[in-house]
mmCIF file of C-alpha atoms in Angstrom:
data_model
loop_
_atom_site.group_PDB
_atom_site.id
_atom_site.type_symbol
_atom_site.label_atom_id
_atom_site.label_comp_id
_atom_site.label_asym_id
_atom_site.label_seq_id
_atom_site.Cartn_x
_atom_site.Cartn_y
_atom_site.Cartn_z
ATOM 1 C CA UNK A 971 -52.167 -49.620 19.883
ATOM 2 C CA UNK A 972 -52.912 -47.385 22.874
ATOM 3 C CA UNK A 973 -49.209 -47.152 23.686
ATOM 4 C CA UNK A 974 -48.434 -45.915 20.175
ATOM 5 C CA UNK A 975 -51.224 -43.340 20.354
ATOM 6 C CA UNK A 976 -50.018 -42.135 23.752
ATOM 7 C CA UNK A 977 -46.461 -41.815 22.420
ATOM 8 C CA UNK A 978 -47.614 -39.790 19.387
ATOM 9 C CA UNK A 979 -49.732 -37.483 21.541
ATOM 10 C CA UNK A 980 -46.844 -37.032 23.998
ATOM 11 C CA UNK A 981 -44.418 -36.112 21.225
ATOM 12 C CA UNK A 982 -46.969 -33.699 19.799
ATOM 13 C CA UNK A 983 -47.399 -31.983 23.156
ATOM 14 C CA UNK A 984 -43.624 -31.740 23.662
ATOM 15 C CA UNK A 985 -43.218 -30.296 20.159
ATOM 16 C CA UNK A 986 -45.982 -27.773 20.785
ATOM 17 C CA UNK A 987 -44.508 -26.662 24.097
ATOM 18 C CA UNK A 988 -41.031 -26.398 22.522
ATOM 19 C CA UNK A 989 -42.411 -24.287 19.680
ATOM 20 C CA UNK A 990 -44.137 -21.941 22.133
ATOM 21 C CA UNK A 991 -40.931 -21.601 24.195
ATOM 22 C CA UNK A 992 -38.774 -20.944 21.118
ATOM 23 C CA UNK A 993 -41.245 -18.357 19.817
ATOM 24 C CA UNK A 994 -41.293 -16.556 23.151
ATOM 25 C CA UNK A 995 -37.486 -16.631 23.346
ATOM 26 C CA UNK A 996 -37.121 -15.296 19.823
ATOM 27 C CA UNK A 997 -39.396 -12.384 20.670
ATOM 28 C CA UNK A 998 -37.739 -11.650 23.999
ATOM 29 C CA UNK A 999 -34.136 -11.854 22.773
ATOM 30 C CA UNK A 1000 -34.688 -10.550 19.247
ATOM 31 C CA UNK A 1001 -31.914 -8.256 17.987
ATOM 32 C CA UNK A 1002 -33.082 -5.410 15.804
ATOM 33 C CA UNK A 1003 -30.945 -4.679 12.746
ATOM 34 C CA UNK A 1004 -31.297 -1.424 10.922
ATOM 35 C CA UNK A 1005 -32.463 -2.242 7.360
ATOM 36 C CA UNK A 1006 -30.069 0.429 6.081
ATOM 37 C CA UNK A 1007 -27.139 -1.839 6.944
ATOM 38 C CA UNK A 1008 -28.212 -4.279 4.235
ATOM 39 C CA UNK A 1009 -28.774 -1.403 1.798
ATOM 40 C CA UNK A 1010 -25.278 -0.020 2.403
ATOM 41 C CA UNK A 1011 -23.707 -3.476 2.203
ATOM 42 C CA UNK A 1012 -25.358 -4.003 -1.167
ATOM 43 C CA UNK A 1013 -23.520 -1.052 -2.775
ATOM 44 C CA UNK A 1014 -20.141 -2.047 -1.295
ATOM 45 C CA UNK A 1015 -17.734 -4.066 -3.495
ATOM 46 C CA UNK A 1016 -17.880 -7.099 -1.157
ATOM 47 C CA UNK A 1017 -14.124 -7.497 -1.330
ATOM 48 C CA UNK A 1018 -13.980 -8.145 2.433
ATOM 49 C CA UNK A 1019 -10.356 -7.034 2.368
ATOM 50 C CA UNK A 1020 -10.358 -5.228 5.710
ATOM 51 C CA UNK A 1021 -8.806 -2.118 4.173
ATOM 52 C CA UNK A 1022 -11.531 0.003 5.763
ATOM 53 C CA UNK A 1023 -10.446 -1.121 9.213
ATOM 54 C CA UNK A 1024 -13.527 -3.253 9.863
ATOM 55 C CA UNK A 1025 -14.136 -7.028 9.620
ATOM 56 C CA UNK A 1026 -15.537 -7.225 6.120
ATOM 57 C CA UNK A 1027 -18.037 -5.152 4.190
ATOM 58 C CA UNK A 1028 -20.910 -5.952 6.549
ATOM 59 C CA UNK A 1029 -18.918 -4.591 9.482
ATOM 60 C CA UNK A 1030 -18.124 -1.447 7.525
ATOM 61 C CA UNK A 1031 -21.784 -1.027 6.562
ATOM 62 C CA UNK A 1032 -22.845 -1.252 10.224
ATOM 63 C CA UNK A 1033 -20.196 1.306 11.179
ATOM 64 C CA UNK A 1034 -21.425 3.731 8.504
ATOM 65 C CA UNK A 1035 -25.025 3.461 9.740
ATOM 66 C CA UNK A 1036 -24.080 3.976 13.398
ATOM 67 C CA UNK A 1037 -21.623 6.828 12.776
ATOM 68 C CA UNK A 1038 -22.769 10.426 13.093
ATOM 69 C CA UNK A 1039 -20.507 11.365 10.180
ATOM 70 C CA UNK A 1040 -18.694 9.583 7.344
ATOM 71 C CA UNK A 1041 -15.643 11.797 7.829
ATOM 72 C CA UNK A 1042 -13.266 9.063 9.004
ATOM 73 C CA UNK A 1043 -14.889 6.208 7.097
ATOM 74 C CA UNK A 1044 -13.665 5.182 3.677
ATOM 75 C CA UNK A 1045 -13.885 2.155 1.412
ATOM 76 C CA UNK A 1046 -10.495 2.017 -0.345
ATOM 77 C CA UNK A 1047 -11.709 -0.473 -2.951
ATOM 78 C CA UNK A 1048 -14.882 1.342 -3.988
ATOM 79 C CA UNK A 1049 -13.392 4.800 -3.556
ATOM 80 C CA UNK A 1050 -15.311 8.051 -3.880
ATOM 81 C CA UNK A 1051 -18.152 6.689 -6.100
ATOM 82 C CA UNK A 1052 -19.037 4.024 -3.534
ATOM 83 C CA UNK A 1053 -18.900 6.451 -0.623
ATOM 84 C CA UNK A 1054 -21.224 8.804 -2.490
ATOM 85 C CA UNK A 1055 -23.774 5.990 -2.797
ATOM 86 C CA UNK A 1056 -23.407 5.199 0.907
ATOM 87 C CA UNK A 1057 -23.907 8.866 1.790
ATOM 88 C CA UNK A 1058 -27.020 9.031 -0.378
ATOM 89 C CA UNK A 1059 -28.573 6.014 1.363
ATOM 90 C CA UNK A 1060 -27.839 7.379 4.827
ATOM 91 C CA UNK A 1061 -28.571 11.006 4.072
ATOM 92 C CA UNK A 1062 -25.093 12.024 5.166
ATOM 93 C CA UNK A 1063 -22.343 14.029 3.522
ATOM 94 C CA UNK A 1064 -19.627 12.081 1.739
ATOM 95 C CA UNK A 1065 -16.066 13.096 2.471
ATOM 96 C CA UNK A 1066 -13.340 12.599 -0.109
ATOM 97 C CA UNK A 1067 -10.227 10.718 0.972
ATOM 98 C CA UNK A 1068 -6.945 11.205 -0.848
ATOM 99 C CA UNK A 1069 -6.207 8.168 -3.056
ATOM 100 C CA UNK A 1070 -3.379 5.973 -1.825
ATOM 101 C CA UNK A 1071 -1.200 3.278 -3.326
ATOM 102 C CA UNK A 1072 1.081 0.588 -1.928
ATOM 103 C CA UNK A 1073 4.795 1.360 -2.227
ATOM 104 C CA UNK A 1074 7.570 -1.211 -1.773
ATOM 105 C CA UNK A 1075 10.312 0.626 0.114
ATOM 106 C CA UNK A 1076 13.171 -1.678 -0.792
ATOM 107 C CA UNK A 1077 15.424 -1.565 -3.831
ATOM 108 C CA UNK A 1078 17.671 -4.390 -2.723
ATOM 109 C CA UNK A 1079 17.550 -6.359 -5.944
ATOM 110 C CA UNK A 1080 19.810 -9.338 -6.631
ATOM 111 C CA UNK A 1081 22.270 -6.943 -8.244
ATOM 112 C CA UNK A 1082 22.264 -4.390 -5.428
ATOM 113 C CA UNK A 1083 22.087 -6.800 -2.498
ATOM 114 C CA UNK A 1084 24.149 -9.958 -3.142
ATOM 115 C CA UNK A 1085 23.096 -13.245 -1.553
ATOM 116 C CA UNK A 1086 25.467 -14.724 1.016
ATOM 117 C CA UNK A 1087 23.353 -17.750 2.028
ATOM 118 C CA UNK A 1088 20.486 -19.798 0.600
ATOM 119 C CA UNK A 1089 17.110 -20.244 2.281
ATOM 120 C CA UNK A 1090 15.783 -23.788 1.917
ATOM 121 C CA UNK A 1091 12.677 -23.624 4.108
ATOM 122 C CA UNK A 1092 8.973 -23.034 3.602
ATOM 123 C CA UNK A 1093 8.421 -20.292 1.040
ATOM 124 C CA UNK A 1094 6.884 -17.803 3.437
ATOM 125 C CA UNK A 1095 8.171 -14.388 4.467
ATOM 126 C CA UNK A 1096 6.525 -14.716 7.889
ATOM 127 C CA UNK A 1097 8.268 -18.028 8.624
ATOM 128 C CA UNK A 1098 11.581 -16.901 7.140
ATOM 129 C CA UNK A 1099 11.519 -13.715 9.193
ATOM 130 C CA UNK A 1100 10.766 -15.597 12.402
ATOM 131 C CA UNK A 1101 13.382 -18.306 11.923
ATOM 132 C CA UNK A 1102 16.008 -16.856 9.606
ATOM 133 C CA UNK A 1103 17.776 -13.556 9.015
ATOM 134 C CA UNK A 1104 17.512 -13.736 5.251
ATOM 135 C CA UNK A 1105 19.758 -14.609 2.342
ATOM 136 C CA UNK A 1106 21.598 -11.283 2.391
ATOM 137 C CA UNK A 1107 23.559 -9.252 4.926
ATOM 138 C CA UNK A 1108 20.629 -6.811 5.192
ATOM 139 C CA UNK A 1109 18.322 -7.926 7.991
ATOM 140 C CA UNK A 1110 15.742 -5.275 7.054
ATOM 141 C CA UNK A 1111 15.232 -5.885 3.324
ATOM 142 C CA UNK A 1112 12.658 -7.857 1.376
ATOM 143 C CA UNK A 1113 12.762 -11.627 1.933
ATOM 144 C CA UNK A 1114 11.343 -12.288 -1.531
ATOM 145 C CA UNK A 1115 8.941 -15.132 -0.667
ATOM 146 C CA UNK A 1116 5.895 -13.273 -1.966
ATOM 147 C CA UNK A 1117 3.507 -13.251 0.997
ATOM 148 C CA UNK A 1118 2.317 -9.837 -0.209
ATOM 149 C CA UNK A 1119 1.388 -11.286 -3.587
ATOM 150 C CA UNK A 1120 -0.505 -14.188 -2.015
ATOM 151 C CA UNK A 1121 -2.803 -12.002 0.077
ATOM 152 C CA UNK A 1122 -3.626 -9.499 -2.675
ATOM 153 C CA UNK A 1123 -7.168 -10.106 -3.952
ATOM 154 C CA UNK A 1124 -6.731 -7.780 -6.913
ATOM 155 C CA UNK A 1125 -3.596 -9.191 -8.573
ATOM 156 C CA UNK A 1126 -1.980 -5.800 -8.021
ATOM 157 C CA UNK A 1127 1.406 -6.980 -6.774
ATOM 158 C CA UNK A 1128 3.743 -9.533 -8.296
ATOM 159 C CA UNK A 1129 7.296 -10.729 -7.794
ATOM 160 C CA UNK A 1130 9.804 -9.672 -10.413
ATOM 161 C CA UNK A 1131 11.920 -12.783 -11.143
ATOM 162 C CA UNK A 1132 14.906 -10.681 -12.239
ATOM 163 C CA UNK A 1133 15.095 -8.383 -9.212
ATOM 164 C CA UNK A 1134 13.540 -10.735 -6.687
ATOM 165 C CA UNK A 1135 11.373 -7.880 -5.429
ATOM 166 C CA UNK A 1136 7.605 -7.301 -5.471
ATOM 167 C CA UNK A 1137 6.248 -4.721 -7.901
ATOM 168 C CA UNK A 1138 2.927 -2.894 -7.529
ATOM 169 C CA UNK A 1139 0.573 -2.290 -10.436
ATOM 170 C CA UNK A 1140 -0.783 1.172 -9.614
ATOM 171 C CA UNK A 1141 -3.782 0.711 -11.908
ATOM 172 C CA UNK A 1142 -4.935 -2.367 -9.991
ATOM 173 C CA UNK A 1143 -3.935 -1.396 -6.450
ATOM 174 C CA UNK A 1144 -6.903 -0.407 -4.275
ATOM 175 C CA UNK A 1145 -4.847 0.478 -1.187
ATOM 176 C CA UNK A 1146 -6.681 -2.154 0.840
ATOM 177 C CA UNK A 1147 -3.563 -2.651 2.962
ATOM 178 C CA UNK A 1148 -3.516 -6.449 2.844
ATOM 179 C CA UNK A 1149 0.064 -6.510 1.565
ATOM 180 C CA UNK A 1150 1.140 -4.045 4.253
ATOM 181 C CA UNK A 1151 -0.162 -6.359 6.985
ATOM 182 C CA UNK A 1152 1.372 -9.432 5.338
ATOM 183 C CA UNK A 1153 4.918 -8.043 5.174
ATOM 184 C CA UNK A 1154 6.747 -9.037 8.378
ATOM 185 C CA UNK A 1155 9.436 -6.400 7.797
ATOM 186 C CA UNK A 1156 7.059 -3.459 7.220
ATOM 187 C CA UNK A 1157 8.674 -2.716 3.864
ATOM 188 C CA UNK A 1158 5.378 -1.981 2.113
ATOM 189 C CA UNK A 1159 3.702 1.301 2.942
ATOM 190 C CA UNK A 1160 0.483 2.982 1.861
ATOM 191 C CA UNK A 1161 1.318 6.456 0.585
ATOM 192 C CA UNK A 1162 -0.770 9.161 -1.091
ATOM 193 C CA UNK A 1163 -0.674 8.799 -4.864
ATOM 194 C CA UNK A 1164 0.323 12.430 -5.105
ATOM 195 C CA UNK A 1165 -0.379 15.046 -7.728
ATOM 196 C CA UNK A 1166 -0.427 13.474 -11.193
ATOM 197 C CA UNK A 1167 0.512 10.191 -9.511
ATOM 198 C CA UNK A 1168 3.992 11.531 -8.755
ATOM 199 C CA UNK A 1169 5.905 10.596 -5.609
ATOM 200 C CA UNK A 1170 9.344 10.879 -4.067
ATOM 201 C CA UNK A 1171 10.267 7.890 -1.887
ATOM 202 C CA UNK A 1172 13.303 6.640 0.023
ATOM 203 C CA UNK A 1173 13.459 3.026 -1.138
ATOM 204 C CA UNK A 1174 15.220 1.706 1.923
ATOM 205 C CA UNK A 1175 14.258 0.637 5.451
ATOM 206 C CA UNK A 1176 17.724 -0.313 6.705
ATOM 207 C CA UNK A 1177 18.346 1.232 10.128
ATOM 208 C CA UNK A 1178 21.956 0.097 10.440
ATOM 209 C CA UNK A 1179 24.718 2.669 10.564
ATOM 210 C CA UNK A 1180 26.071 3.912 7.249
ATOM 211 C CA UNK A 1181 29.100 1.650 6.945
ATOM 212 C CA UNK A 1182 27.143 -1.496 7.816
ATOM 213 C CA UNK A 1183 24.204 -0.607 5.559
ATOM 214 C CA UNK A 1184 26.549 0.284 2.699
ATOM 215 C CA UNK A 1185 28.281 -3.096 2.951
ATOM 216 C CA UNK A 1186 24.964 -4.962 2.863
ATOM 217 C CA UNK A 1187 23.414 -3.126 -0.103
ATOM 218 C CA UNK A 1188 24.722 -0.840 -2.834
ATOM 219 C CA UNK A 1189 21.653 1.415 -2.723
ATOM 220 C CA UNK A 1190 20.984 1.557 1.007
ATOM 221 C CA UNK A 1191 20.458 4.825 2.835
ATOM 222 C CA UNK A 1192 23.578 5.790 4.799
ATOM 223 C CA UNK A 1193 21.980 8.754 6.589
ATOM 224 C CA UNK A 1194 24.480 11.211 5.141
ATOM 225 C CA UNK A 1195 21.930 14.043 5.410
ATOM 226 C CA UNK A 1196 22.508 15.506 1.949
ATOM 227 C CA UNK A 1197 18.829 15.068 1.061
ATOM 228 C CA UNK A 1198 17.795 16.908 4.230
ATOM 229 C CA UNK A 1199 19.974 19.891 3.318
ATOM 230 C CA UNK A 1200 18.707 19.914 -0.270
ATOM 231 C CA UNK A 1201 14.995 19.914 0.652
ATOM 232 C CA UNK A 1202 13.634 23.494 0.846
ATOM 233 C CA UNK A 1203 10.376 22.336 2.480
ATOM 234 C CA UNK A 1204 11.741 20.391 5.483
ATOM 235 C CA UNK A 1205 9.990 17.283 4.192
ATOM 236 C CA UNK A 1206 12.867 14.891 4.956
ATOM 237 C CA UNK A 1207 13.944 13.687 8.374
ATOM 238 C CA UNK A 1208 16.559 11.202 9.519
ATOM 239 C CA UNK A 1209 15.613 8.879 12.358
ATOM 240 C CA UNK A 1210 17.461 5.715 13.396
ATOM 241 C CA UNK A 1211 20.033 6.131 10.612
ATOM 242 C CA UNK A 1212 17.316 6.253 7.961
ATOM 243 C CA UNK A 1213 15.931 9.106 5.850
ATOM 244 C CA UNK A 1214 12.182 9.388 5.324
ATOM 245 C CA UNK A 1215 10.224 11.715 3.043
ATOM 246 C CA UNK A 1216 6.966 13.013 4.489
ATOM 247 C CA UNK A 1217 4.432 12.761 1.610
ATOM 248 C CA UNK A 1218 2.353 15.573 3.118
ATOM 249 C CA UNK A 1219 5.209 18.085 3.294
ATOM 250 C CA UNK A 1220 6.878 17.009 0.042
ATOM 251 C CA UNK A 1221 6.215 19.426 -2.842
ATOM 252 C CA UNK A 1222 7.740 17.119 -5.479
ATOM 253 C CA UNK A 1223 10.514 19.551 -6.377
ATOM 254 C CA UNK A 1224 12.878 16.619 -6.931
ATOM 255 C CA UNK A 1225 15.955 18.361 -5.522
ATOM 256 C CA UNK A 1226 16.700 15.521 -3.117
ATOM 257 C CA UNK A 1227 17.017 12.747 -5.705
ATOM 258 C CA UNK A 1228 20.240 13.889 -7.433
ATOM 259 C CA UNK A 1229 21.816 14.703 -4.059
ATOM 260 C CA UNK A 1230 21.564 11.120 -2.778
ATOM 261 C CA UNK A 1231 24.984 9.470 -3.324
ATOM 262 C CA UNK A 1232 23.462 5.993 -3.027
ATOM 263 C CA UNK A 1233 20.456 6.480 -5.350
ATOM 264 C CA UNK A 1234 18.217 5.441 -2.447
ATOM 265 C CA UNK A 1235 15.739 8.207 -3.300
ATOM 266 C CA UNK A 1236 13.667 7.589 -6.399
ATOM 267 C CA UNK A 1237 10.924 9.496 -8.162
ATOM 268 C CA UNK A 1238 7.793 7.856 -9.540
ATOM 269 C CA UNK A 1239 5.883 8.864 -12.674
ATOM 270 C CA UNK A 1240 7.877 12.007 -13.349
ATOM 271 C CA UNK A 1241 8.454 12.934 -16.996
ATOM 272 C CA UNK A 1242 11.883 11.876 -18.291
ATOM 273 C CA UNK A 1243 14.532 14.494 -17.761
ATOM 274 C CA UNK A 1244 15.906 16.199 -20.828
ATOM 275 C CA UNK A 1245 19.451 15.208 -21.616
ATOM 276 C CA UNK A 1246 21.961 18.005 -21.234
ATOM 277 C CA UNK A 1247 23.491 19.075 -24.537
ATOM 278 C CA UNK A 1248 27.070 17.984 -25.080
ATOM 279 C CA UNK A 1249 29.903 20.454 -25.491
ATOM 280 C CA UNK A 1250 29.883 20.022 -29.239
ATOM 281 C CA UNK A 1251 26.118 20.544 -29.444
ATOM 282 C CA UNK A 1252 26.193 23.613 -27.218
ATOM 283 C CA UNK A 1253 29.039 25.282 -29.163
ATOM 284 C CA UNK A 1254 27.698 27.121 -32.198
ATOM 285 C CA UNK A 1255 29.069 25.871 -35.470
ATOM 286 C CA UNK A 1256 31.918 27.944 -36.853
ATOM 287 C CA UNK A 1257 30.884 30.122 -39.752
ATOM 288 C CA UNK A 1258 33.081 30.165 -42.802
ATOM 289 C CA UNK A 1259 33.773 33.583 -44.189
ATOM 290 C CA UNK A 1260 32.730 33.877 -47.846
ATOM 291 C CA UNK A 1261 35.622 33.892 -50.267
ATOM 292 C CA UNK A 1262 35.614 36.856 -52.580
ATOM 293 C CA UNK A 1263 35.721 35.946 -56.237
ATOM 294 C CA UNK A 1264 38.636 37.326 -58.149
ATOM 295 C CA UNK A 1265 38.166 38.542 -61.684
ATOM 296 C CA UNK A 1266 40.666 37.604 -64.269
#
């Protein structure tokens, strides 16, 4: 009986000493967290997409609290309304960031870019890119496995079964950048939505010389330079055999699109162009001279 009592007392003493040590350690090594971090995190969308550049919404909230200004901080999912709430909590000024949208810079559909081989491996763009050149002669174009669709948390990008290319739903896209990171060929780019959601984009990333690119895809950029000459705002440059339209310099005049002999430049959300009148429609109808009545 005494042995049991001694054992119980010993365990009690050990537990008491351990509790005192743990309490002292918790006080000594306690990490203070600003309560505003939790307040900011509460108004964030909790998408944890990483589009803000930080590891999740909690990381972004901590960065907002520690920053002297919100100038370079933006939540792409929540947008301006969310940043206004964050600014109100922190007593800082909210800065407006230009809305962006994901753009797939490849128009190498099944029709434009014929298949010369068949991929029979794991359906993953990352694996296909690392182990295989692709099913077409273009080693830069979309692999069509849909990694971008898999990582999108907002169902904003889907594969078109007819073209074999991903398509972005602008109404759902939050510009989180997950699809951009997932694409091993850097085909997807975040671009400003533009005025009235209008954009001019070179839908090609092929850096091969003109003859090689032209053989691989019917609508590839051949770096002919006609678009550069047509642009009055110096918004187009050719680097590594590929034309690129700077969205900041572009004034959406649309003069480059009809000049491209390969239809590699495409406009988005522009109103349909009016059809030119035919020769018959433009020629005024011939008037028939009135015939004078003769009296008998």
